[in-house]
Coordinates of C-alpha atoms and ligand atoms in Angstrom, one line a residue:
M285 CA 83.7 -95.7 -35.0
E286 CA 84.5 -97.8 -38.1
N287 CA 87.1 -97.1 -40.9
K288 CA 84.7 -96.5 -44.6
T289 CA 87.1 -93.9 -46.3
K290 CA 88.0 -95.7 -49.7
P291 CA 91.5 -95.2 -51.7
S292 CA 90.3 -94.2 -54.9
G293 CA 93.6 -93.3 -56.2
S294 CA 96.7 -91.5 -55.2
A295 CA 98.5 -87.6 -55.7
T296 CA 102.2 -86.9 -56.7
L297 CA 103.8 -85.0 -55.4
N298 CA 107.0 -83.7 -56.1
V299 CA 109.9 -82.5 -53.1
G300 CA 113.3 -81.5 -54.2
D301 CA 114.6 -85.0 -55.7
K302 CA 111.9 -86.9 -54.4
T303 CA 108.6 -88.2 -55.7
L304 CA 105.4 -89.2 -53.5
E305 CA 102.8 -90.7 -54.6
L306 CA 100.3 -89.8 -51.7
P307 CA 97.2 -91.8 -50.9
V308 CA 93.2 -90.2 -52.6
L309 CA 90.3 -91.2 -50.4
S310 CA 86.6 -90.8 -50.8
G311 CA 84.2 -90.7 -49.0
S312 CA 80.1 -91.2 -49.8
V313 CA 79.9 -87.4 -50.4
G314 CA 81.9 -84.8 -50.0
P315 CA 85.5 -83.7 -51.2
D316 CA 88.0 -86.6 -51.5
V317 CA 90.8 -86.3 -49.3
I318 CA 95.0 -86.3 -50.0
D319 CA 96.4 -88.4 -46.8
V320 CA 99.9 -86.5 -45.8
K321 CA 99.8 -88.8 -43.0
S322 CA 103.4 -89.8 -43.7
L323 CA 104.7 -87.1 -45.3
Y324 CA 106.3 -85.8 -42.6
A325 CA 108.2 -89.6 -42.1
Q326 CA 109.1 -89.3 -46.1
T327 CA 110.0 -85.6 -46.7
G328 CA 110.8 -84.0 -43.0
M329 CA 108.2 -81.4 -44.1
F330 CA 104.7 -80.8 -42.5
T331 CA 101.8 -79.2 -44.4
L332 CA 100.7 -75.4 -43.0
D333 CA 96.9 -74.4 -42.9
P334 CA 96.4 -71.7 -40.2
G335 CA 92.5 -72.0 -40.2
F336 CA 92.4 -75.0 -41.5
T337 CA 90.9 -73.7 -44.9
S338 CA 91.9 -77.3 -47.0
T339 CA 93.0 -79.7 -43.9
A340 CA 89.7 -82.6 -42.5
S341 CA 91.0 -83.2 -39.3
C342 CA 88.8 -86.4 -38.7
E343 CA 86.5 -89.5 -40.7
S344 CA 83.4 -88.7 -39.2
Q345 CA 80.1 -90.1 -40.7
I346 CA 77.6 -87.9 -38.3
T347 CA 77.1 -84.3 -40.1
Y348 CA 77.5 -83.2 -43.7
I349 CA 77.5 -80.0 -45.0
D350 CA 77.9 -79.0 -48.7
G351 CA 78.7 -75.4 -48.8
D352 CA 78.2 -74.0 -52.0
N353 CA 75.1 -75.5 -52.1
G354 CA 73.9 -75.0 -48.6
V355 CA 73.4 -78.3 -47.8
L356 CA 73.7 -79.6 -44.5
L357 CA 72.6 -83.2 -43.4
Y358 CA 72.5 -85.1 -39.9
R359 CA 72.7 -88.2 -39.7
G360 CA 71.6 -88.1 -43.9
Y361 CA 68.8 -86.4 -43.3
P362 CA 68.3 -82.5 -44.3
I363 CA 67.7 -79.8 -41.5
D364 CA 64.8 -78.5 -42.6
Q365 CA 63.1 -81.9 -43.0
L366 CA 64.2 -82.2 -39.4
A367 CA 63.0 -79.1 -38.5
D368 CA 60.1 -79.9 -39.2
N369 CA 58.8 -83.0 -38.9
S370 CA 61.3 -83.9 -35.7
S371 CA 62.0 -82.9 -32.2
F372 CA 64.8 -82.2 -30.3
L373 CA 65.3 -85.5 -28.5
E374 CA 64.3 -87.1 -31.8
T375 CA 67.5 -85.3 -33.8
C376 CA 69.7 -86.4 -30.2
Y377 CA 69.0 -89.9 -30.2
L378 CA 69.7 -89.6 -34.4
L379 CA 72.8 -87.7 -34.2
L380 CA 74.0 -90.5 -31.1
N381 CA 73.0 -93.4 -32.5
G382 CA 72.8 -93.1 -36.4
E383 CA 69.2 -93.8 -36.5
L384 CA 66.0 -92.5 -36.4
P385 CA 64.6 -94.3 -32.9
S386 CA 61.0 -96.6 -33.4
K387 CA 58.9 -95.2 -31.4
A388 CA 59.7 -97.8 -28.2
E389 CA 63.2 -96.6 -28.6
L390 CA 62.0 -93.3 -28.0
D391 CA 60.0 -93.4 -25.7
D392 CA 62.2 -95.5 -23.6
Y393 CA 65.1 -91.8 -24.2
T394 CA 63.1 -89.3 -23.7
H395 CA 62.0 -90.9 -20.6
T396 CA 66.2 -91.8 -19.7
I397 CA 66.5 -87.8 -20.2
T398 CA 64.1 -87.3 -18.6
H399 CA 65.1 -89.2 -15.2
H400 CA 68.4 -87.1 -15.8
T401 CA 67.2 -83.5 -15.3
M402 CA 67.8 -82.3 -12.2
L403 CA 70.9 -81.7 -10.8
H404 CA 73.0 -82.4 -7.5
T405 CA 72.0 -79.9 -4.5
Q406 CA 75.0 -79.1 -3.4
L407 CA 75.2 -77.2 -7.6
D408 CA 72.5 -74.9 -6.1
R409 CA 75.4 -72.9 -3.7
F410 CA 78.2 -73.5 -6.4
F411 CA 76.3 -71.4 -7.9
E412 CA 76.0 -68.5 -5.1
G413 CA 79.6 -68.0 -5.5
Y414 CA 79.3 -66.5 -8.4
R415 CA 79.0 -62.6 -9.0
R416 CA 75.0 -61.4 -9.6
D417 CA 76.3 -59.3 -13.0
A418 CA 78.4 -62.8 -13.8
H419 CA 78.3 -63.7 -18.0
P420 CA 75.4 -66.5 -17.8
M421 CA 78.7 -68.0 -20.5
A422 CA 81.2 -67.6 -17.9
V423 CA 78.6 -69.6 -15.6
M424 CA 77.7 -72.6 -17.8
V425 CA 81.7 -72.6 -18.6
G426 CA 82.6 -72.9 -15.6
T427 CA 79.0 -74.7 -13.5
V428 CA 79.9 -77.7 -16.6
G429 CA 83.5 -78.0 -15.8
A430 CA 82.4 -78.6 -12.3
L431 CA 80.2 -81.6 -13.3
S432 CA 83.2 -83.7 -13.1
A433 CA 83.6 -83.0 -9.4
F434 CA 80.0 -84.0 -8.7
Y435 CA 79.5 -86.8 -11.0
H436 CA 83.1 -88.8 -10.6
D437 CA 81.2 -92.4 -11.4
S438 CA 81.0 -91.3 -14.9
T439 CA 84.5 -90.2 -16.6
D440 CA 85.8 -93.4 -16.7
I441 CA 85.7 -93.0 -20.6
N442 CA 87.4 -96.3 -21.1
D443 CA 84.0 -98.1 -19.1
P444 CA 81.6 -97.6 -22.1
M445 CA 78.6 -97.8 -19.5
Q446 CA 80.2 -94.4 -17.7
R447 CA 80.2 -92.6 -21.2
M448 CA 76.5 -93.7 -21.9
I449 CA 75.5 -92.1 -18.0
A450 CA 77.3 -88.9 -19.3
T451 CA 75.8 -88.4 -22.3
H452 CA 72.7 -88.6 -20.6
R453 CA 73.5 -86.1 -17.8
L454 CA 75.6 -84.0 -20.4
I455 CA 72.0 -84.1 -22.2
A456 CA 69.0 -83.5 -19.2
K457 CA 70.9 -81.2 -17.6
M458 CA 72.0 -78.2 -19.9
P459 CA 69.2 -77.1 -19.7
T460 CA 67.7 -76.9 -15.9
I461 CA 72.4 -75.3 -15.5
A462 CA 71.3 -73.0 -18.5
A463 CA 67.8 -71.8 -16.9
R464 CA 69.6 -71.9 -13.2
A465 CA 72.7 -69.5 -15.1
Y466 CA 69.4 -67.3 -16.1
K467 CA 67.2 -67.2 -13.3
Y468 CA 70.2 -66.8 -10.7
S469 CA 71.4 -62.8 -12.9
V470 CA 67.6 -61.9 -12.4
G471 CA 67.6 -62.7 -9.1
Q472 CA 64.6 -65.0 -9.0
P473 CA 64.3 -68.1 -7.7
F474 CA 65.8 -71.3 -8.6
I475 CA 62.6 -73.6 -10.4
S476 CA 63.3 -77.2 -10.5
P477 CA 62.5 -79.4 -13.2
R478 CA 58.8 -81.3 -14.5
N479 CA 58.7 -85.1 -15.5
D480 CA 55.5 -84.1 -17.1
L481 CA 56.9 -81.5 -19.2
S482 CA 58.8 -82.2 -23.3
Y483 CA 62.1 -80.9 -23.2
S484 CA 61.8 -77.8 -24.7
E485 CA 58.4 -77.4 -22.5
N486 CA 60.5 -77.5 -19.2
F487 CA 63.1 -75.8 -20.7
L488 CA 60.6 -72.3 -21.2
R489 CA 59.0 -73.4 -18.0
M490 CA 62.5 -73.8 -15.9
C491 CA 63.0 -69.5 -17.2
F492 CA 60.6 -68.2 -17.1
A493 CA 57.9 -69.6 -14.2
V494 CA 57.8 -68.2 -11.2
P495 CA 56.8 -69.9 -8.3
A496 CA 53.9 -67.1 -7.3
E497 CA 51.8 -67.7 -9.9
D498 CA 51.0 -71.0 -12.1
Y499 CA 53.2 -70.9 -15.1
E500 CA 51.6 -72.4 -18.9
V501 CA 54.1 -73.4 -21.3
N502 CA 52.6 -72.3 -25.1
P503 CA 52.5 -74.8 -27.3
V504 CA 53.8 -72.8 -30.5
L505 CA 56.2 -70.7 -27.9
A506 CA 57.6 -75.0 -27.6
K507 CA 57.7 -75.9 -30.8
A508 CA 59.5 -72.7 -32.1
M509 CA 62.2 -73.5 -29.2
D510 CA 62.6 -77.0 -29.9
K511 CA 62.9 -76.3 -33.1
I512 CA 66.6 -74.0 -32.8
F513 CA 67.6 -76.3 -30.4
I514 CA 67.7 -78.9 -33.9
L515 CA 68.7 -76.0 -35.1
H516 CA 71.6 -76.1 -33.4
A517 CA 72.4 -79.2 -32.9
D518 CA 75.5 -80.2 -34.6
H519 CA 77.3 -79.0 -37.3
E520 CA 80.8 -80.8 -38.8
Q521 CA 84.4 -79.8 -37.4
N522 CA 83.7 -76.1 -36.6
A523 CA 85.8 -74.7 -34.1
S524 CA 84.3 -75.7 -30.5
T525 CA 83.4 -79.5 -32.0
S526 CA 87.4 -78.8 -32.6
T527 CA 88.0 -78.1 -29.3
V528 CA 85.6 -80.7 -28.2
R529 CA 87.6 -83.4 -29.9
L530 CA 91.0 -81.9 -29.7
A531 CA 90.1 -81.8 -25.6
G532 CA 89.0 -85.9 -25.2
S533 CA 91.7 -87.0 -27.6
S534 CA 94.1 -86.4 -24.5
G535 CA 91.6 -89.0 -22.8
A536 CA 90.1 -86.0 -20.9
N537 CA 86.0 -86.8 -18.9
P538 CA 83.9 -86.1 -20.8
F539 CA 82.3 -83.0 -18.6
A540 CA 86.1 -81.2 -19.3
C541 CA 85.3 -81.4 -23.1
I542 CA 82.6 -80.4 -23.0
A543 CA 83.5 -77.0 -21.0
A544 CA 86.1 -76.4 -23.6
G545 CA 83.8 -76.2 -26.6
I546 CA 81.1 -74.1 -24.7
A547 CA 84.7 -71.4 -24.1
C548 CA 85.4 -72.2 -28.0
L549 CA 82.3 -71.1 -28.5
W550 CA 81.9 -68.1 -26.8
G551 CA 83.8 -65.9 -29.1
P552 CA 81.8 -63.5 -31.4
S553 CA 83.1 -65.0 -34.6
H554 CA 81.4 -68.3 -33.8
G555 CA 78.4 -69.1 -31.0
G556 CA 78.8 -65.5 -30.0
A557 CA 78.0 -64.4 -32.9
N558 CA 74.4 -64.2 -31.9
E559 CA 74.3 -62.4 -29.0
A560 CA 76.4 -59.6 -31.5
A561 CA 74.2 -59.9 -34.2
L562 CA 71.5 -58.4 -32.3
N563 CA 73.1 -55.8 -30.8
M564 CA 74.3 -54.9 -33.5
L565 CA 70.8 -54.5 -34.9
R566 CA 69.5 -52.2 -31.9
E567 CA 72.8 -51.1 -32.8
I568 CA 71.8 -50.3 -36.5
G569 CA 68.4 -48.8 -35.0
S570 CA 66.6 -48.3 -37.9
V571 CA 66.3 -48.9 -42.0
D572 CA 67.9 -45.0 -42.5
R573 CA 71.1 -46.0 -41.0
I574 CA 71.7 -49.8 -42.9
P575 CA 73.8 -47.9 -45.5
E576 CA 76.1 -46.2 -43.3
F577 CA 76.8 -49.7 -41.6
V578 CA 76.5 -51.9 -45.0
R579 CA 79.4 -49.3 -46.2
R580 CA 81.7 -50.0 -42.5
A581 CA 81.3 -53.8 -43.2
K582 CA 83.0 -53.2 -46.7
D583 CA 85.5 -50.8 -45.3
K584 CA 88.6 -52.9 -44.6
N585 CA 90.0 -50.1 -42.0
D586 CA 87.0 -50.3 -40.4
P587 CA 86.5 -53.8 -38.0
F588 CA 83.1 -53.8 -38.2
R589 CA 81.8 -56.8 -39.7
L590 CA 77.7 -57.7 -40.6
M591 CA 77.2 -59.8 -37.6
G592 CA 75.3 -62.9 -38.4
F593 CA 76.8 -63.4 -42.1
G594 CA 79.3 -65.0 -43.4
H595 CA 80.4 -68.1 -43.0
R596 CA 83.9 -70.2 -43.4
V597 CA 81.7 -73.0 -45.3
Y598 CA 78.6 -71.5 -46.8
K599 CA 79.1 -69.7 -49.4
N600 CA 75.6 -70.2 -50.7
Y601 CA 72.6 -69.4 -48.0
D602 CA 72.4 -71.3 -44.6
P603 CA 70.1 -73.6 -45.0
R604 CA 69.3 -72.5 -41.3
A605 CA 68.9 -69.1 -41.7
K606 CA 66.0 -69.8 -43.8
V607 CA 64.2 -72.0 -41.5
M608 CA 65.0 -69.8 -38.3
Q609 CA 64.0 -66.7 -40.4
K610 CA 60.6 -69.1 -40.3
T611 CA 61.2 -70.0 -37.0
C612 CA 61.2 -66.6 -36.5
H613 CA 57.8 -64.8 -38.3
E614 CA 56.0 -68.5 -36.3
V615 CA 57.3 -66.9 -33.4
L616 CA 56.7 -62.9 -33.7
D617 CA 52.7 -63.7 -35.2
E618 CA 52.3 -65.6 -32.8
L619 CA 53.0 -63.1 -30.1
D620 CA 51.3 -60.3 -32.4
K621 CA 55.2 -58.2 -32.7
R622 CA 54.8 -59.2 -36.1
D623 CA 55.5 -55.4 -36.7
E624 CA 59.2 -55.8 -34.3
P625 CA 61.2 -53.0 -35.3
L626 CA 64.5 -55.4 -35.1
L627 CA 62.7 -57.6 -38.0
Q628 CA 62.1 -54.4 -40.6
V629 CA 65.3 -54.0 -40.0
A630 CA 67.1 -57.5 -40.6
M631 CA 65.3 -57.9 -43.6
E632 CA 65.6 -54.9 -44.9
L633 CA 69.6 -55.3 -44.4
E634 CA 69.4 -58.8 -45.8
K635 CA 67.6 -57.6 -48.8
I636 CA 70.5 -54.5 -49.1
A637 CA 73.6 -57.2 -49.0
L638 CA 71.5 -59.5 -51.0
E639 CA 71.9 -57.2 -53.7
D640 CA 75.7 -55.2 -53.2
E641 CA 78.5 -57.0 -55.2
Y642 CA 80.7 -56.6 -52.3
F643 CA 78.6 -59.2 -50.8
V644 CA 77.3 -61.5 -54.0
E645 CA 81.4 -61.3 -55.0
K646 CA 82.4 -63.2 -51.4
K647 CA 79.6 -64.8 -51.1
L648 CA 78.7 -63.5 -48.2
Y649 CA 75.3 -65.2 -46.3
P650 CA 73.3 -64.6 -43.6
N651 CA 74.0 -67.7 -41.3
I652 CA 72.2 -69.1 -39.2
D653 CA 72.9 -66.3 -35.9
F654 CA 71.4 -63.9 -38.6
Y655 CA 67.5 -64.3 -37.3
S656 CA 68.2 -66.5 -34.1
G657 CA 68.9 -62.9 -32.2
I658 CA 65.5 -62.1 -33.2
T659 CA 63.8 -64.8 -32.3
L660 CA 65.2 -65.3 -28.8
N661 CA 63.9 -61.7 -27.6
A662 CA 60.6 -62.0 -29.0
L663 CA 60.5 -65.8 -26.9
G664 CA 62.2 -63.6 -23.9
F665 CA 65.8 -64.1 -23.6
P666 CA 68.4 -61.5 -22.5
V667 CA 70.9 -60.8 -25.4
E668 CA 73.6 -63.3 -22.8
M669 CA 71.4 -65.9 -22.7
Y670 CA 72.0 -66.4 -26.7
T671 CA 75.0 -68.0 -27.0
V672 CA 73.8 -70.1 -23.3
L673 CA 71.5 -71.3 -26.1
F674 CA 73.8 -72.9 -28.5
A675 CA 75.4 -74.5 -26.2
L676 CA 72.3 -75.7 -24.8
A677 CA 71.4 -76.9 -28.0
R678 CA 75.2 -78.1 -29.3
T679 CA 75.6 -80.0 -26.2
V680 CA 74.8 -83.2 -28.2
G681 CA 76.9 -82.7 -31.6
W682 CA 79.6 -82.0 -29.2
I683 CA 78.9 -85.4 -27.6
A684 CA 78.8 -87.3 -30.8
Q685 CA 81.5 -85.9 -32.1
W686 CA 83.4 -87.0 -29.2
E687 CA 81.7 -90.5 -28.9
E688 CA 82.8 -90.9 -32.7
M689 CA 86.4 -89.6 -31.6
T690 CA 86.4 -91.9 -28.5
T691 CA 85.8 -95.0 -30.6
D692 CA 87.4 -94.5 -33.4
P693 CA 90.1 -97.3 -33.2
T694 CA 92.4 -95.2 -35.8
Q695 CA 92.3 -92.2 -32.9
R696 CA 96.1 -90.6 -31.4
I697 CA 95.9 -87.7 -29.0
G698 CA 95.7 -84.4 -31.4
R699 CA 99.4 -82.8 -31.4
P700 CA 99.6 -80.5 -34.2
R701 CA 103.1 -79.0 -35.4
Q702 CA 104.4 -75.7 -36.3
I703 CA 106.6 -73.7 -39.5
Y704 CA 108.9 -72.0 -36.4
T705 CA 110.8 -68.4 -37.5
G706 CA 111.4 -67.4 -34.0
A707 CA 115.7 -66.8 -32.6
T708 CA 117.4 -70.0 -33.6
E709 CA 120.2 -71.2 -30.9
R710 CA 122.1 -69.1 -29.3
D711 CA 124.3 -69.0 -25.7
Y712 CA 122.8 -66.8 -22.2
K713 CA 124.1 -63.9 -21.4
P714 CA 124.8 -62.1 -18.5
V715 CA 122.6 -59.5 -17.6
S716 CA 126.2 -57.4 -17.1
E717 CA 126.9 -57.9 -20.5
R718 CA 123.2 -56.7 -21.7
Ligands
LIG72 C1 78.7 -69.9 -37.2 O1 82.1 -72.7 -38.3 C2 81.0 -73.4 -37.9 O2 80.2 -74.0 -38.7 C3 80.7 -71.6 -37.7 C4 78.2 -71.9 -37.1 C5 78.6 -73.6 -35.9 O3 76.8 -74.4 -36.3 O4 79.2 -74.4 -35.6 O5 78.7 -72.5 -38.3 C6 78.4 -71.2 -36.5 O6 79.7 -69.9 -35.8 C7 78.1 -69.2 -37.2 C8 78.6 -68.1 -37.9 C9 79.0 -66.9 -37.1 N1 79.8 -65.7 -37.3 C10 79.9 -64.3 -37.8 O7 78.7 -64.3 -38.3 C11 80.4 -63.5 -37.5 C12 81.1 -62.5 -38.6 N2 81.6 -63.4 -39.5 C13 82.5 -62.8 -39.7 O8 83.3 -62.8 -39.6 C14 82.6 -64.9 -41.3 O9 82.1 -64.5 -41.8 C15 83.2 -66.0 -40.4 C16 84.1 -66.1 -39.1 C17 82.2 -66.2 -40.0 C18 84.2 -66.6 -41.2 O10 85.5 -66.3 -41.0 P1 86.6 -66.6 -42.8 O11 85.3 -68.3 -43.7 O12 87.5 -66.9 -41.8 O13 86.1 -65.2 -43.4 P2 87.4 -64.3 -43.5 O14 86.9 -64.0 -42.9 O15 88.2 -64.8 -43.9 O16 86.1 -63.2 -44.6 C19 86.9 -63.5 -46.2 C20 86.4 -62.4 -46.5 C21 87.7 -61.1 -46.2 O17 87.4 -59.7 -46.8 P3 88.7 -60.1 -47.6 O18 89.6 -60.3 -46.4 O19 88.8 -61.1 -48.5 O20 89.4 -59.3 -48.4 O21 85.0 -61.5 -46.4 C22 85.1 -61.2 -44.9 C23 86.2 -60.9 -45.0 O22 87.1 -59.4 -44.6 N3 84.2 -61.0 -44.4 C24 82.7 -59.9 -44.0 C25 81.7 -60.4 -43.1 N4 82.7 -62.2 -43.1 C26 83.7 -62.0 -44.2 N5 82.6 -58.8 -44.4 C27 81.8 -58.2 -43.7 N6 81.0 -58.7 -42.8 C28 81.0 -59.9 -42.6 N7 80.0 -60.5 -41.7

């Protein structure tokens, strides 16, 4: 990646008897940054920013978020335009290469990904090692981490060809692995991928077909699945992407880094929120119980939070949530489930929350996870699979960010410091003296 920040002045910092001039850098859009790389060398001090609320960890040219205005761009293209006009594989090409492909480039990329969807047959035996009731995310973490034990020939991160093959394998095989995680959990036989189907058609068929009868993919549902993948594909330096970057900064192979990202995404504050949001809607159960839960969400003494609400960056409506809500209605209409009770609860909960001064004052809006659960439930996925689908889609974003970091000439191993408040040096005491 070519460094494209531009010097745009300096910030003066008075520390003790020293006055520092720290460089201010500008990007193409968004907040400027104060370059504090030299701070420790010049002052012997660190900055402190738990949660990284004011810290840029890297330069990137992939995804831009304007949280105050609810803007999300993949390589400059607004998420709603991509969701409405692109396909997931075309979006993968864009995120990885920086430009939309020509028809020939897209056909070639689609052919490549299509011909990497099969799994090494020994991986089928690998699945047999899991308990049937294992959470599918546990299966994903374990199986993706194990890919480096099956695909040794694409683990050398210094070989551009091996990095490209690993990228193709991960994007192509995630649907096959995810579908197998689901089939294994319900005790049904694995369904092999088919090369005559699109990425999302293939995934739905591998999940829901059974050998006992033919399976026709519903094109409306396949389009909705593809749109859901586009919405989840990348999201700047979120927790799981930062995990992938930090793991990659040590030189770990791409399969291990993506497994680390999956593990981080699983948390209910992050990708696990779609599963938690649907469970919350089920727990609320009916519109008349909403006030009780809104009260609990506002009660500082109650750990309950409205899952699918709030965001570290978006202090406005998550643009993905708007597209997800529209997709939710499309799926429910197609399946004749317009009167789905969970949707009634979700829409009334959204209305009440957006009018409540607690949520208004704290700028808490629905995020991508609020409507995704209802949509995935209507598509036939069990709630345990929701974060698996998030991980499937986010794999391309993780890989694009990992590739950008790996090829960044300024990249060094990530090694944060701390402010230490533990015991100062003291001598060991024999147990007889304690
Ligand atoms: C994703 O980073 C990304 O980009 C992530 C993601 C991606 O695509 O990668 O967008 C995907 O993870 C979306 C977020 C999914 N998580 C949830 O829906 C879980 C519920 N949301 C919250 O836990 C919370 O909003 C976070 C974790 C999303 C954001 O947490 P922050 O930025 O650390 O904010 P905070 O916890 O400091 O909250 C600020 C205030 C607090 O009140 P005060 O202490 O200031 O009085 O808002 C309150 C919080 O108590 N608050 C909520 C709330 N979210 C925040 N109160 C009730 N319900 C909520 N959902």
